[in-house]
Amino acid sequence: MAATPSQPTSRTRSWWGWGWTDAHPDDAECTAMGALLPGTLGRPLPVPRVRDLAIARPVVEPPRSLADLVSDEPRDRAAHAMGKAYRDVVRALRGRPGRIPDLVARPTDERGVADLLDWAGDHRVAVVPYGGGSSVVGGVEYRGDAHRAVMSLDLTAMGRVLEVDTVGRAARIQAGTLGPSLEDQLRPHDLTLRHFPQSFEFSTLGGWLATRAGGHYATGRTHIDDFVQSMRVVTPAGTSSSWRLPASGAGPSPDRLFLGSEGALGVITEAWVRLQERPRHKASAAVAFTDFHDALRAVRALAQSDLSPANCRLLDAGEAALSGSAQDGSAVLVLGFESADEPVASRLERAVGLARSHGGRYGGATGRDGAAAGAPSGDAAVAAWRSAFLRMPYLRDGLARMGAVAETFETAATWDRIPALIEEVRTGIGEAALKATGYPATVNCRLTHVYPDGAAPYFTVLAAGRAGDEVALWDDLKAVAGEVLHRHRATITHHHAVGRDHRPGYDRQRPEPFALALRAAKGALDPRGILNPGVLVD
Amino acid sequence: MAATPSQPTSRTRSWWGWGWTDAHPDDAECTAMGALLPGTLGRPLPVPRVRDLAIARPVVEPPRSLADLVSDEPRDRAAHAMGKAYRDVVRALRGRPGRIPDLVARPTDERGVADLLDWAGDHRVAVVPYGGGSSVVGGVEYRGDAHRAVMSLDLTAMGRVLEVDTVGRAARIQAGTLGPSLEDQLRPHDLTLRHFPQSFEFSTLGGWLATRAGGHYATGRTHIDDFVQSMRVVTPAGTSSSWRLPASGAGPSPDRLFLGSEGALGVITEAWVRLQERPRHKASAAVAFTDFHDALRAVRALAQSDLSPANCRLLDAGEAALSGSAQDGSAVLVLGFESADEPVASRLERAVGLARSHGGRYGGATGRDGAAAGAPSGDAAVAAWRSAFLRMPYLRDGLARMGAVAETFETAATWDRIPALIEEVRTGIGEAALKATGYPATVNCRLTHVYPDGAAPYFTVLAAGRAGDEVALWDDLKAVAGEVLHRHRATITHHHAVGRDHRPGYDRQRPEPFALALRAAKGALDPRGILNPGVLVD
């Protein structure tokens, strides 16, 4: 049995934390960050080592015909034990990772996927589909004991763009293609998917589809759902292949059943997705607001206009400070426009005008990047935001090493509920953290995506931990937030999926007849219950 | 038992044909139309009369508690026997309508719907949900004999806008609300759904949702699917109520399972839908093309641009002549822009420029409505098109009375397949009709909706009939078209749903594992199999 990593790189992925090992903050940086947060450890927890884990020998062995596709190498198995949520990182730091899979399989084609599922079904082996492993909701681990063994099904050996239709701007792409490789393969055709979640480097097309990932655009069509022409999904009951269609009214959409199915109904192996020309025109600006509620009204006006900004991210004062976009207590609205067709300066100008009419401050008079008092410059704020955006998960892990609670979660709700929802999450988590640890917590909020009828608030929580008990503390804080979301009928997840961590909220949110239908569908497609057990339905 | 028509009007709906009786062409008009089409009858078939039908007494009687909701009045029952496809109209004209339902129920609230379903389940009564009755795919009739009786469940007594959220621009609307009433109730709030299918006057919100109706916009979001925030659906297994959300990534979308479920999984009783401000700026133009293929390229360029025309309908030469948009053999592209925000003249100008760069002729130099040689004027062509669009179903019925075949069907496919697809449908139906009747057929095509990755061609077929055998002839012609669609992997329906007429094509199109899942879902939600039997799954 051999590990056969695909889409290779000279950099090393961390088995326990976010991203590249060479991008992790070192001990000194961790200590410095910890010093900013009262109640954390004086020195960082050591970086965990695979050799310190008690990794049992696999209890199953694949048949010789599949042996080449399967690895039982300890580091490989450890790296596939969990996703990359804060609670996963802490469990690794504390030497208590989730169940280590017995095997890691890397099929190279659809036949391999089907054969592996057949074998797993015959031997009561749970199969956990795995793309880039960036789940932050417990989507890629096994919890339970109803199966004889666990196999992580890593799709990244299926990482090619197979076909490009330049007339209709679409491509047939294998599910295991990681973000950067996907864009690299499209670039020669001057086309782009323009789906850039925060996990872009470490997530795959198949993962985006299985979790209904939210992407680049802050307004309009942004969920990967809207970019799907057709999908192929291998299920234990056969392979589902939908037709490549721009639109159809023929019954409930087959693709929409598998979008968001999180590996519980089948393994997505490839999809035709809609592409775009690369943008030739771009413009950005940052607008500062003294009053967050003014900013909310401005963003709503923008979302309800015809302007369609590609970027329309509203950072509250704390988030703006954290990202370096503003340090004076202002909320900051980061605006961006892009087009392959025509200059976008006039749209940006109208958007800034709309924001100013709601109390925004913009230093446009001093030039494109000029700043009035308290207002950050356009490109500078955008760059600060983007850099912080990509750096954030690494810093989270550094704070985790300092024993802190550092995690994010997101939701979405209609506009009428947004102000109270944000306020109650802030207050609820702040009070609960103070009560639990004796230290005040930081709860920041930004709107990552906005719609004419509502918005997606994204919360960052930074708090003192409870040494050795960080996971339970975070679960408690998250439960407080879950109650607020439920009270406001705000979704348990806007774009991170349900996984195992959000199941309680999801079970309360989803209509019971839909649960019946989904359970029945699962029974029909996965009659032996091997696919990602515990996800979506029991 | 009493008939309780809701949303009353002084005009009378035809029980057998399209729309209002006072809008039907009279005998002289029918005769004149027939004279234009070789091989039709010399005089029109008589308008069918309910009293000539052999309508048996209902074989079931509802309990006293439901009696007020149920009608057994013969005309009411006859009017609910079928939808309004050509084959339905002909069956009525020939005195052979589909199975007349035993009862017509008109619940006034959700409790009534649930009680009626309970009663129907207990007594093996098939329930056919019925909105405006405008199905053109056999969606609202009963075919079969597995049930003791048939009840048409007419939702139009639930026709109110219940709640309006002006902040987030959305409304909670009962499923039985007909198009005009829906817009009337929204008008005081200065909001609009802007969903205007050809059937607008005679179809309901619930019908649009159950059939994934395509709407007003020729580009971008136009299917009703995209305007749904949440839905309530009464199923025999309980009532499904999804949360009002602008977006969510929590598992497969519950709403998307019921969208397009055509009454087979449950009865949609209400929905929160997204609204818009009424447009304040509008502009339109018509561009003529000598070569249809140039026009196709122009439309594709428009669909792939940032321009987002609200109207972008391409009529081939035959369709342009039929609608009065052009009489010189030109294809005509009807363009329209609208906005609540800002003037749209510059977008129209850019769109016309793009069309001209692909060989389009536009008389813009002589003024907004000016016309160059062969190019129709803007507003005049748009008005001609709209008037013909709304008049067409009435004329179809007039031609049916002349023994002609007169029907439409629509599909969608990716751009690479569009030219050959259109040509082969034209040739295939033309040859089949000539062979069957000895007379040439007219097969016109227009693109009703266009997408960056494809388009929805809509075909109109006018041909001589085969006296007394028109339905079989049409079924034969439709089968020829179905083969072409299947060969090109073009959907069996873009926005008319599957019903019973499209089942063969649908069964070939839908992935088998999805069929398994859908069948299982149906079994879970409708275990006694009373809901619209024969639709989607058996």
CSV table of C-alpha atoms in Angstrom, one decimal, chain A residues 6-9 13 20 130-134 154-161 173-185 195 199-206 208:
chain,number,residue,atom,x,y,z
A,6,SER,CA,-1.5,14.2,-6.1
A,7,GLN,CA,-1.2,17.9,-7.2
A,8,PRO,CA,2.2,17.9,-5.4
A,9,THR,CA,4.0,20.8,-4.1
A,13,ARG,CA,0.6,20.6,4.7
A,20,TRP,CA,1.2,25.0,5.2
A,130,TYR,CA,-12.4,13.9,1.8
A,131,GLY,CA,-11.5,16.8,-0.5
A,132,GLY,CA,-9.0,19.3,0.8
A,133,GLY,CA,-9.8,18.5,4.4
A,134,SER,CA,-10.7,22.1,5.3
A,154,ASP,CA,-9.4,11.3,-0.5
A,155,LEU,CA,-10.4,12.6,-4.0
A,156,THR,CA,-7.3,14.7,-4.7
A,157,ALA,CA,-5.8,12.1,-7.1
A,158,MET,CA,-8.7,13.1,-9.4
A,159,GLY,CA,-7.6,16.6,-10.0
A,160,ARG,CA,-7.9,17.4,-13.6
A,161,VAL,CA,-9.9,19.8,-15.8
A,173,ILE,CA,-13.7,19.2,-13.8
A,174,GLN,CA,-12.8,16.3,-11.5
A,175,ALA,CA,-14.1,16.7,-8.0
A,176,GLY,CA,-10.7,16.4,-6.3
A,177,THR,CA,-9.2,19.4,-8.0
A,178,LEU,CA,-7.9,21.9,-5.5
A,179,GLY,CA,-8.7,25.6,-6.0
A,180,PRO,CA,-5.3,26.8,-7.3
A,181,SER,CA,-4.8,23.9,-9.6
A,182,LEU,CA,-8.3,24.4,-11.0
A,183,GLU,CA,-7.6,28.1,-11.8
A,184,ASP,CA,-4.2,27.2,-13.2
A,185,GLN,CA,-5.7,24.7,-15.6
A,195,HIS,CA,-14.9,30.8,-6.7
A,199,SER,CA,-10.1,27.8,2.1
A,200,PHE,CA,-9.4,28.2,-1.7
A,201,GLU,CA,-5.9,26.7,-1.4
A,202,PHE,CA,-7.0,23.8,0.7
A,203,SER,CA,-10.4,22.8,-0.7
A,204,THR,CA,-11.7,21.1,-3.8
A,205,LEU,CA,-14.4,21.5,-6.3
A,206,GLY,CA,-16.1,18.3,-4.9
A,208,TRP,CA,-17.4,23.0,-2.5
